[in-house]
Amino acid sequence: MPRAARKSAKHRALFESIRSEILGGRYDPARRIPSEEEFARRFGVSRPTVAHALRDLVALGLLVRRPGSGTYLRRAGQPPKLFGLIASGLGHTEILDPISTEITRAAENAGYTVLLGTAPPAAGGAGDGSDHPARGLAGQFIERGVAGVFFAPLEEPAPPQRLRINQAILDDLGRHSIPVVLLDRDYTEFPQRSGWDLVGIDNFAAGYVLAEHLIQAGARDLHFLARPNYPATTDLRLAGCREALAHHDLALPSARVHIREPSEVEYLKALLARDRPQAVICSNDRTAALLL
């Protein structure tokens, strides 16, 4: 059995065991339940597996975490305090995974549970995105009565369908007066800016710093590579690169901006043979890794 499948099976078995004990009246409502370490020793599993199972039981409404005290049975009539998080590719991203972990930790310290939702791109589907998995997650969060949602706008499919799906998700949440914080990027296309709260880096400054570093290292012939259907953050990084070059009386003409997949080996061979660029700035870490 693959490692991921074994981990999932252990989590499910632990979740069901603790759930059965709760429903069977094993624990005293006035006292905290065993700690993660105690459960780990008793069931022979890791603490992360225990933590995962307890988070799911909190989300189910059976447990409540009290910062600085421990985990207790939820009393009847005491609704769970929930946030939702929607992001594609959780578990496979270099940026959103640690961000999601810190959001979860901060929320738990304030007595909230974060319902994590990762949505793969829908295959085909309706043009308005009504059947997209991410919109389905938003609907589930609305039904659960979450107090707010953290949302990393989808990068796929290609615009304008991407814009319609992201807009539909935000409209659904807005109709139910659920506050939203966008993560990493806006859902609009460059250079527009929506009215939703957004937490992200200064992508223009990031592009400027990248180009300035290479210029100071002696490079003058810079190229820029981004994968197709990139988000607005890439436009900002490209604009920052161009500003840094202009500051040194250099330029980044359109011929040196390549919107291609880094896996297109023949195209890259032709580019290197024809232009022999001194340096290539990539839109993000994944693009750079694939290019290397």
Tab-separated table of C-alpha atoms in Angstrom, residues 56-226:
chain	number	residue	atom	x	y	z
A	56	ASP	CA	-11.903	16.630	11.938
A	57	LEU	CA	-13.833	15.870	15.133
A	58	VAL	CA	-13.811	19.569	16.030
A	59	ALA	CA	-15.113	20.376	12.543
A	60	LEU	CA	-17.793	17.718	13.002
A	61	GLY	CA	-18.965	19.552	16.102
A	62	LEU	CA	-18.079	16.853	18.647
A	63	LEU	CA	-15.059	18.566	20.214
A	64	VAL	CA	-13.949	22.096	21.033
A	65	ARG	CA	-10.398	23.362	21.536
A	66	ARG	CA	-9.716	25.814	24.365
A	67	PRO	CA	-6.397	27.642	23.873
A	68	GLY	CA	-4.069	27.072	26.805
A	69	SER	CA	-6.320	24.405	28.311
A	70	GLY	CA	-6.884	21.495	25.941
A	71	THR	CA	-9.619	19.752	23.962
A	72	TYR	CA	-13.072	19.093	25.461
A	73	LEU	CA	-16.418	17.608	24.462
A	74	ARG	CA	-18.634	20.226	22.881
A	75	ARG	CA	-21.673	20.904	25.023
A	76	ALA	CA	-25.115	20.595	23.463
A	77	GLY	CA	-26.222	23.819	21.817
A	78	GLN	CA	-22.667	25.154	21.524
A	79	PRO	CA	-22.073	25.695	17.778
A	80	PRO	CA	-18.559	25.226	16.364
A	81	LYS	CA	-16.552	28.320	15.382
A	82	LEU	CA	-15.389	27.683	11.842
A	83	PHE	CA	-13.370	29.264	9.050
A	84	GLY	CA	-13.089	27.838	5.544
A	85	LEU	CA	-10.029	27.807	3.292
A	86	ILE	CA	-10.184	27.167	-0.460
A	87	ALA	CA	-6.940	26.643	-2.390
A	88	SER	CA	-6.059	24.442	-5.353
A	89	GLY	CA	-3.206	21.984	-4.956
A	90	LEU	CA	-2.829	21.961	-1.173
A	91	GLY	CA	-0.135	19.435	-0.343
A	92	HIS	CA	1.690	20.151	-3.605
A	93	THR	CA	2.537	23.870	-3.429
A	94	GLU	CA	5.605	25.649	-2.120
A	95	ILE	CA	3.725	28.753	-0.952
A	96	LEU	CA	0.160	27.955	0.110
A	97	ASP	CA	0.945	24.910	2.272
A	98	PRO	CA	2.938	26.784	4.955
A	99	ILE	CA	0.488	29.691	4.768
A	100	SER	CA	-2.430	27.307	5.386
A	101	THR	CA	-0.589	25.721	8.311
A	102	GLU	CA	-0.062	29.101	9.992
A	103	ILE	CA	-3.668	30.173	9.355
A	104	THR	CA	-4.852	26.950	10.994
A	105	ARG	CA	-2.545	27.442	14.002
A	106	ALA	CA	-3.593	31.072	14.514
A	107	ALA	CA	-7.280	30.199	14.164
A	108	GLU	CA	-7.045	27.375	16.706
A	109	ASN	CA	-5.350	29.717	19.172
A	110	ALA	CA	-8.429	31.929	18.861
A	111	GLY	CA	-10.833	29.010	19.338
A	112	TYR	CA	-11.679	28.434	15.655
A	113	THR	CA	-11.322	25.410	13.402
A	114	VAL	CA	-10.266	25.790	9.763
A	115	LEU	CA	-11.999	23.558	7.220
A	116	LEU	CA	-9.414	22.968	4.492
A	117	GLY	CA	-10.626	22.536	0.932
A	118	THR	CA	-8.418	21.747	-2.048
A	119	ALA	CA	-10.152	21.711	-5.404
A	120	PRO	CA	-8.649	20.168	-8.556
A	121	PRO	CA	-9.581	21.807	-11.869
A	122	ALA	CA	-12.881	20.543	-13.222
A	123	ALA	CA	-12.669	18.624	-16.496
A	124	GLY	CA	-14.760	20.579	-18.991
A	125	GLY	CA	-17.890	21.551	-17.158
A	126	ALA	CA	-20.264	24.451	-17.348
A	127	GLY	CA	-18.939	27.754	-18.633
A	128	ASP	CA	-20.268	29.596	-15.589
A	129	GLY	CA	-18.325	27.327	-13.229
A	130	SER	CA	-21.480	26.104	-11.478
A	131	ASP	CA	-20.086	22.553	-11.349
A	132	HIS	CA	-16.504	23.480	-10.437
A	133	PRO	CA	-15.225	21.673	-7.289
A	134	ALA	CA	-14.113	24.953	-5.697
A	135	ARG	CA	-17.612	26.377	-5.985
A	136	GLY	CA	-18.946	23.192	-4.423
A	137	LEU	CA	-16.575	23.699	-1.486
A	138	ALA	CA	-17.831	27.247	-1.042
A	139	GLY	CA	-21.371	25.872	-0.924
A	140	GLN	CA	-20.393	23.371	1.770
A	141	PHE	CA	-18.788	26.132	3.832
A	142	ILE	CA	-21.937	28.239	3.529
A	143	GLU	CA	-24.039	25.289	4.768
A	144	ARG	CA	-21.674	24.791	7.719
A	145	GLY	CA	-22.109	28.447	8.701
A	146	VAL	CA	-18.445	29.434	8.588
A	147	ALA	CA	-17.515	32.820	10.049
A	148	GLY	CA	-15.215	33.636	7.127
A	149	VAL	CA	-13.300	32.152	4.195
A	150	PHE	CA	-9.679	32.385	3.068
A	151	PHE	CA	-9.592	31.987	-0.720
A	152	ALA	CA	-6.634	31.620	-3.078
A	153	PRO	CA	-8.245	32.484	-6.444
A	154	LEU	CA	-8.021	29.724	-9.031
A	155	GLU	CA	-5.258	29.928	-11.648
A	156	GLU	CA	-7.006	27.419	-13.918
A	157	PRO	CA	-8.824	27.191	-16.270
A	158	ALA	CA	-7.751	29.913	-18.676
A	159	PRO	CA	-9.368	33.342	-18.619
A	160	PRO	CA	-12.114	34.424	-19.077
A	161	GLN	CA	-13.649	31.237	-17.598
A	162	ARG	CA	-11.272	31.492	-14.624
A	163	LEU	CA	-12.579	34.978	-13.898
A	164	ARG	CA	-16.203	33.797	-14.075
A	165	ILE	CA	-15.601	30.905	-11.649
A	166	ASN	CA	-13.723	33.034	-9.115
A	167	GLN	CA	-16.389	35.738	-9.369
A	168	ALA	CA	-19.153	33.157	-8.859
A	169	ILE	CA	-17.480	31.799	-5.699
A	170	LEU	CA	-17.118	35.287	-4.257
A	171	ASP	CA	-20.691	36.166	-5.205
A	172	ASP	CA	-21.979	33.039	-3.429
A	173	LEU	CA	-20.088	33.926	-0.242
A	174	GLY	CA	-21.039	37.602	-0.494
A	175	ARG	CA	-24.769	36.813	-0.757
A	176	HIS	CA	-24.502	35.073	2.616
A	177	SER	CA	-22.515	37.973	4.136
A	178	ILE	CA	-19.458	35.758	4.703
A	179	PRO	CA	-16.227	37.808	4.920
A	180	VAL	CA	-13.451	36.737	2.540
A	181	VAL	CA	-9.685	37.283	2.578
A	182	LEU	CA	-7.922	36.563	-0.716
A	183	LEU	CA	-4.565	34.805	-0.433
A	184	ASP	CA	-1.516	35.572	-2.605
A	185	ARG	CA	-3.397	37.129	-5.538
A	186	ASP	CA	-6.493	38.970	-6.646
A	187	TYR	CA	-9.071	37.204	-8.792
A	188	THR	CA	-9.134	39.985	-11.400
A	189	GLU	CA	-6.813	40.302	-14.375
A	190	PHE	CA	-3.947	42.806	-14.422
A	191	PRO	CA	-4.053	45.774	-13.841
A	192	GLN	CA	-7.496	45.673	-12.194
A	193	ARG	CA	-7.946	45.416	-8.426
A	194	SER	CA	-11.101	44.118	-6.734
A	195	GLY	CA	-12.549	45.390	-3.478
A	196	TRP	CA	-11.866	42.178	-1.525
A	197	ASP	CA	-9.259	42.117	1.229
A	198	LEU	CA	-5.990	40.616	-0.022
A	199	VAL	CA	-2.862	39.344	1.736
A	200	GLY	CA	0.136	38.808	-0.535
A	201	ILE	CA	3.642	39.987	-1.299
A	202	ASP	CA	4.596	43.084	-3.305
A	203	ASN	CA	5.005	41.323	-6.645
A	204	PHE	CA	6.149	44.460	-8.460
A	205	ALA	CA	8.967	44.918	-5.932
A	206	ALA	CA	9.811	41.210	-6.195
A	207	GLY	CA	10.304	41.504	-9.961
A	208	TYR	CA	12.389	44.650	-9.512
A	209	VAL	CA	14.664	42.958	-6.955
A	210	LEU	CA	15.175	39.908	-9.187
A	211	ALA	CA	16.185	41.985	-12.202
A	212	GLU	CA	18.317	44.363	-10.147
A	213	HIS	CA	20.245	41.420	-8.662
A	214	LEU	CA	21.057	40.038	-12.112
A	215	ILE	CA	22.002	43.465	-13.470
A	216	GLN	CA	24.361	44.020	-10.546
A	217	ALA	CA	25.865	40.592	-11.316
A	218	GLY	CA	26.696	41.823	-14.832
A	219	ALA	CA	23.783	40.492	-16.892
A	220	ARG	CA	22.329	42.807	-19.533
A	221	ASP	CA	20.499	40.444	-21.885
A	222	LEU	CA	17.625	39.304	-19.640
A	223	HIS	CA	14.704	37.103	-20.674
A	224	PHE	CA	11.442	36.361	-18.812
A	225	LEU	CA	9.615	33.016	-18.822
A	226	ALA	CA	6.052	32.340	-17.629
